[in-house]
PDB file of C-alpha atoms in Angstrom:
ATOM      1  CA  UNK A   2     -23.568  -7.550 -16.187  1.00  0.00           C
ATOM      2  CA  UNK A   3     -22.265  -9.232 -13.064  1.00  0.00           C
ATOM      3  CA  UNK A   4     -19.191  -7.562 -12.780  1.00  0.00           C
ATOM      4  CA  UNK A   5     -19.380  -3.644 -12.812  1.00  0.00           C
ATOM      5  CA  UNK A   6     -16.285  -1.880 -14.787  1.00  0.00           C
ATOM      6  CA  UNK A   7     -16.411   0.905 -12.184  1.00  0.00           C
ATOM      7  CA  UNK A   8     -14.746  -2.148  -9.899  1.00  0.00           C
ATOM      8  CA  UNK A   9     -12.028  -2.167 -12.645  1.00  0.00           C
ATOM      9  CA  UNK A  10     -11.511   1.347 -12.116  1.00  0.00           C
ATOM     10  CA  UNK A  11     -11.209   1.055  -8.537  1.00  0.00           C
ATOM     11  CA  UNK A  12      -8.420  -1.690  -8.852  1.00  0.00           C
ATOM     12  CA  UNK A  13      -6.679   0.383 -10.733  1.00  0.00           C
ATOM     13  CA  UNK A  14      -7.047   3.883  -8.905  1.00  0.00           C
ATOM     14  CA  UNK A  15      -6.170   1.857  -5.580  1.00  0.00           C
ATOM     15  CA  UNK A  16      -3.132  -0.180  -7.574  1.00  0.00           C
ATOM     16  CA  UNK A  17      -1.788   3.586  -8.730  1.00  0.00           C
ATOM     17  CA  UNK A  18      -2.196   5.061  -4.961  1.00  0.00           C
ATOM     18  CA  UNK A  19       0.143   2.128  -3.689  1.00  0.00           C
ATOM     19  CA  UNK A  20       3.146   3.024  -6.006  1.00  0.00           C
ATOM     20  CA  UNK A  21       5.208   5.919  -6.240  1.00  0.00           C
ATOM     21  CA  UNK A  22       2.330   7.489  -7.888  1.00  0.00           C
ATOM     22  CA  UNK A  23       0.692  10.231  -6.126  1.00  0.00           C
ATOM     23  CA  UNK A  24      -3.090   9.216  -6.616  1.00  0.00           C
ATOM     24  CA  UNK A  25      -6.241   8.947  -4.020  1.00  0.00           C
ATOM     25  CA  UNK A  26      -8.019   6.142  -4.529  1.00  0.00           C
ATOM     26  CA  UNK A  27     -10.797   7.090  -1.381  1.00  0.00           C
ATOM     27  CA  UNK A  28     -11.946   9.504  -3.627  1.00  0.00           C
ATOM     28  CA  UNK A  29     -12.197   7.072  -6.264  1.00  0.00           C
ATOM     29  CA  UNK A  30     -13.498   4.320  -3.456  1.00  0.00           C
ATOM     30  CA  UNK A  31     -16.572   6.846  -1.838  1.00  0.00           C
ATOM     31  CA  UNK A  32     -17.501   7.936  -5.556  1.00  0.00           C
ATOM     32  CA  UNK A  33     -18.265   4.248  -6.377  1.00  0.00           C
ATOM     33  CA  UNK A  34     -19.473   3.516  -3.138  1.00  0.00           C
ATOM     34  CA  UNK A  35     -22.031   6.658  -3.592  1.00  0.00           C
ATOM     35  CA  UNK A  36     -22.495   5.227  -7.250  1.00  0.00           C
ATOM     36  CA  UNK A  37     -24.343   2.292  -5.597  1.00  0.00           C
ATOM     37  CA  UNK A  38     -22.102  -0.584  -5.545  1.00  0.00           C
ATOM     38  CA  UNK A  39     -22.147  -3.144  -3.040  1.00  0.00           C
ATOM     39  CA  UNK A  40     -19.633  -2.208  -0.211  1.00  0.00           C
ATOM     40  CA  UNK A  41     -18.414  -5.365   0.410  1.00  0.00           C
ATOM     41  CA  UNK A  42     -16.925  -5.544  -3.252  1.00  0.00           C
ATOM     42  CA  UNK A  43     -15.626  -2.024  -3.444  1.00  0.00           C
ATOM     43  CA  UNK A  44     -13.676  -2.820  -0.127  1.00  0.00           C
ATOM     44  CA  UNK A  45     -12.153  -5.687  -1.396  1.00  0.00           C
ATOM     45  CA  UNK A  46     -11.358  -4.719  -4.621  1.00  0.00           C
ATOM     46  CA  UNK A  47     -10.073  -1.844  -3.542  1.00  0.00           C
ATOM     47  CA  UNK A  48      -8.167  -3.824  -1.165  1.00  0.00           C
ATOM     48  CA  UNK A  49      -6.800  -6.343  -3.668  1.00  0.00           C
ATOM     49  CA  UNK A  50      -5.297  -3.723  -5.978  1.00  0.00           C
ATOM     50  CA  UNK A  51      -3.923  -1.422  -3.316  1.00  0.00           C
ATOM     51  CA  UNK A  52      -2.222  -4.472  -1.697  1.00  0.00           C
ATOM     52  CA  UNK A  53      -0.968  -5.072  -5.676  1.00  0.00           C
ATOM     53  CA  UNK A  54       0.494  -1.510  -5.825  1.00  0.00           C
ATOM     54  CA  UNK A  55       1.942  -2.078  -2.179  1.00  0.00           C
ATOM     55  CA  UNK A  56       3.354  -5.766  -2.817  1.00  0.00           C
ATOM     56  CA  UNK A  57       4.457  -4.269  -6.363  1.00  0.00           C
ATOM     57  CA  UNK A  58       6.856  -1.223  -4.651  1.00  0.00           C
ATOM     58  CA  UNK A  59       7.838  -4.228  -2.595  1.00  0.00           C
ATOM     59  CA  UNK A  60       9.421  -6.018  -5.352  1.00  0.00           C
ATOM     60  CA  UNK A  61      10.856  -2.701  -6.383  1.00  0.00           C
ATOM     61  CA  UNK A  62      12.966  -2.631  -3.281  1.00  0.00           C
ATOM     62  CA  UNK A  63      13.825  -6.240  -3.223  1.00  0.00           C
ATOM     63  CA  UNK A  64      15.547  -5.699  -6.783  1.00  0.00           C
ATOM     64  CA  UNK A  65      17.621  -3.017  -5.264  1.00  0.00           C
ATOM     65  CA  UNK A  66      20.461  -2.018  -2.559  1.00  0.00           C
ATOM     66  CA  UNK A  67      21.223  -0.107   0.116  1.00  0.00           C
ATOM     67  CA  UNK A  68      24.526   0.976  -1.319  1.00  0.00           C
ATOM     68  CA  UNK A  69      22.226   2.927  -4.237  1.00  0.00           C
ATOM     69  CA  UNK A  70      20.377   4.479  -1.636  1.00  0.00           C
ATOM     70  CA  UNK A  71      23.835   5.938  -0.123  1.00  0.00           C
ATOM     71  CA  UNK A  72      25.147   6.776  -3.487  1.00  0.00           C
ATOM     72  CA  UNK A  73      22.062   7.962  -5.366  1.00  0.00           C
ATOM     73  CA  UNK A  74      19.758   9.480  -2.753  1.00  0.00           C
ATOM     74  CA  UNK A  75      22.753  10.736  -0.662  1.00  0.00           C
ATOM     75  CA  UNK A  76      21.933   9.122   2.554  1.00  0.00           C
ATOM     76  CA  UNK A  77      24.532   9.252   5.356  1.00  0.00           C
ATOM     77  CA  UNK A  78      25.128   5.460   5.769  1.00  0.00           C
ATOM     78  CA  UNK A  79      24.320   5.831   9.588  1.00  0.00           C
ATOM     79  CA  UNK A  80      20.900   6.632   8.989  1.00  0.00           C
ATOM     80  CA  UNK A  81      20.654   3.702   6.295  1.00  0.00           C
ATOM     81  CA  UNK A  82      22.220   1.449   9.267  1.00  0.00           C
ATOM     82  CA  UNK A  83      19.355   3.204  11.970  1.00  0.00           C
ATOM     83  CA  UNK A  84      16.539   2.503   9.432  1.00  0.00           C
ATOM     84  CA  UNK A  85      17.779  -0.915   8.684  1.00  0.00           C
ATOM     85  CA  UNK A  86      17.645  -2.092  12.479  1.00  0.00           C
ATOM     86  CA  UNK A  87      14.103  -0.389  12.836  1.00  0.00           C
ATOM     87  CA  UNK A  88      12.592  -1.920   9.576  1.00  0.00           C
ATOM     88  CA  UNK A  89      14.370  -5.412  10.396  1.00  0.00           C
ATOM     89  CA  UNK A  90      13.136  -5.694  13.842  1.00  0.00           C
ATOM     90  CA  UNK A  91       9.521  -4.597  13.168  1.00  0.00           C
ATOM     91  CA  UNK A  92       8.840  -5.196   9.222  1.00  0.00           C
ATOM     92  CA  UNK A  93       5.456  -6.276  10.064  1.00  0.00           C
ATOM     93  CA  UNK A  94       4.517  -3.236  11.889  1.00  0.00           C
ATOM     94  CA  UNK A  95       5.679  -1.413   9.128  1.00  0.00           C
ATOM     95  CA  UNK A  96       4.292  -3.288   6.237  1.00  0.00           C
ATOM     96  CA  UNK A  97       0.974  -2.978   8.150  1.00  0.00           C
ATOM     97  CA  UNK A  98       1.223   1.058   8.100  1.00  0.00           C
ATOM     98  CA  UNK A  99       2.109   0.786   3.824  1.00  0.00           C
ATOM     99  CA  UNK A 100      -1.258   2.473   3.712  1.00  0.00           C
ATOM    100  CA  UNK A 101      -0.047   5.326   4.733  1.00  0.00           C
ATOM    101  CA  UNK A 102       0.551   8.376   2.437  1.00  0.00           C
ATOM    102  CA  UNK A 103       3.746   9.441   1.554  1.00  0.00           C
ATOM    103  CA  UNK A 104       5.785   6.741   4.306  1.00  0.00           C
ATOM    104  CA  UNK A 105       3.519   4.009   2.848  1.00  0.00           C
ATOM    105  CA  UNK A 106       5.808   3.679  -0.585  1.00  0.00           C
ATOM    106  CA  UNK A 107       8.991   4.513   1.073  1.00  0.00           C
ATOM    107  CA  UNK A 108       8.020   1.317   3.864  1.00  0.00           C
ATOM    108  CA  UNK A 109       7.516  -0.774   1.154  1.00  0.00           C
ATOM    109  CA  UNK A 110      10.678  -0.532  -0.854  1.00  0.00           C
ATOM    110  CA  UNK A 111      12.422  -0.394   2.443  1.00  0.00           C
ATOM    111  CA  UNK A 112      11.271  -3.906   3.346  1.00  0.00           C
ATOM    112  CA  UNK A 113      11.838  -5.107   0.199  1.00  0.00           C
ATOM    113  CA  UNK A 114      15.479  -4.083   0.509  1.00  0.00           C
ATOM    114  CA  UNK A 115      16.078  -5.716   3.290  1.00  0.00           C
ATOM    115  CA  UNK A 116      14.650  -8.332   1.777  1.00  0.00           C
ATOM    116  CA  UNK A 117      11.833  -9.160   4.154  1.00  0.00           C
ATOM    117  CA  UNK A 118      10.214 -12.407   4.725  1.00  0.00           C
ATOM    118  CA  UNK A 119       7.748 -12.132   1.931  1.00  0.00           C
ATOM    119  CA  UNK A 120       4.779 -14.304   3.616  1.00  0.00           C
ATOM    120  CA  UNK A 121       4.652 -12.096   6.901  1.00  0.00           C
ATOM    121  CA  UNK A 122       4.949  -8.959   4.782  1.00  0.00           C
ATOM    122  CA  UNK A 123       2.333  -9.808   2.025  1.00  0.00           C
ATOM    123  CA  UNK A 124      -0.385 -11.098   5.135  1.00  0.00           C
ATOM    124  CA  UNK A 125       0.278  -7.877   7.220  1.00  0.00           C
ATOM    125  CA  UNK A 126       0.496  -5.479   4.335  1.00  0.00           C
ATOM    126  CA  UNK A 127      -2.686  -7.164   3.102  1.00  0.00           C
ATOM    127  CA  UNK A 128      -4.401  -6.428   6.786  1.00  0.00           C
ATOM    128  CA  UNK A 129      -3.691  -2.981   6.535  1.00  0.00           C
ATOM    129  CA  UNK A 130      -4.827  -1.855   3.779  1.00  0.00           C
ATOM    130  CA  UNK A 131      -7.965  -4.152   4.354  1.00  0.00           C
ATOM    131  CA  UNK A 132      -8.198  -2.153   7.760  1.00  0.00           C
ATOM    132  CA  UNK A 133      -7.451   1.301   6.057  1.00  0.00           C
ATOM    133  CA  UNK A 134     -10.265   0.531   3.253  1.00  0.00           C
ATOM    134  CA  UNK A 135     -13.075  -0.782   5.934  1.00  0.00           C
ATOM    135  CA  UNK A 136     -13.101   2.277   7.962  1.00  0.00           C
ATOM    136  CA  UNK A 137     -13.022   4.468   5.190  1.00  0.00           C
ATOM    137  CA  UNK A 138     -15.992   2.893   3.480  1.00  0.00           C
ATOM    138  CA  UNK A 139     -17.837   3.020   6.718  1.00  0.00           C
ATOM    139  CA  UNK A 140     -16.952   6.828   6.895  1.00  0.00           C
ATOM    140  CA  UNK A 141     -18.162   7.449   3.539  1.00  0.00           C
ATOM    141  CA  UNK A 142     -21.430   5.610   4.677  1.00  0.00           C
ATOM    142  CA  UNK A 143     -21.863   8.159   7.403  1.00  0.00           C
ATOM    143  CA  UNK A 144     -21.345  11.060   4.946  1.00  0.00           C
ATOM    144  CA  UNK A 145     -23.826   9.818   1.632  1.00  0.00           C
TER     145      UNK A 145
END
């Protein structure tokens, strides 16, 4: 078979771990990896469908407002205003670090609120996560 399904699985661990859904897909990534399958695939699969997830809590934010965020999430609106400016003036630093737990999500939806330039956003998010999935393949090398 030229296409193993535990590369499905992958996609979809990694597509879970860049929503709102707590999930580790390096767990998922080094048990494939330690399965056998070639590197190079597993990293950009893994890649692909965490950049999915990320892209996908992206859309999420661009469908909603900041004036839910004040009213549902009880955020003063000066700290919506403070985030606004940082996320505005460096969205691609930010969508870069989406592959971070926890902040990752909350960067995403964030710069799709403010309704980010998709292109720069989608390249940058895409880099990190990339990035984030390299060295932790090349870790997981060092360990099996």
């Amino acid at each position: 078979m030229i296409f193993d399904y535990s590369l499905w699985g992958l996609f979809l661990a990694s597509f879970l771990a860049a929503t709102v859904v707590p999930f580790s897909s390096e767990v998922v990534l080094t048990a494939v990896l330690a399965n056998g399958t070639d590197i190079y695939s597993a990293v950009i699969v893994a890649s692909l469908g965490n950049w999915v997830g990320g892209m996908s809590s992206f859309a999420l934010g661009y469908l909603g407002k900041w004036e839910w965020i004040e009213k549902y999430l009880r955020v003063k609106r000066e700290t919506i205003e403070k985030w606004h400016d940082r996320l505005y003036k460096r969205g691609a630093f930010f969508a870069f670090l989406t592959w971070l737990p926890g902040v990752g999500d909350i960067f995403a939806i964030g710069l799709g609120v403010l309704r980010s330039n998709i292109w720069i956003v989608a390249v940058t998010m895409l880099a990190g996560k990339f990035v984030r999935y390299v060295v932790w393949a090349w870790l997981s090398g060092l360990v099996f």
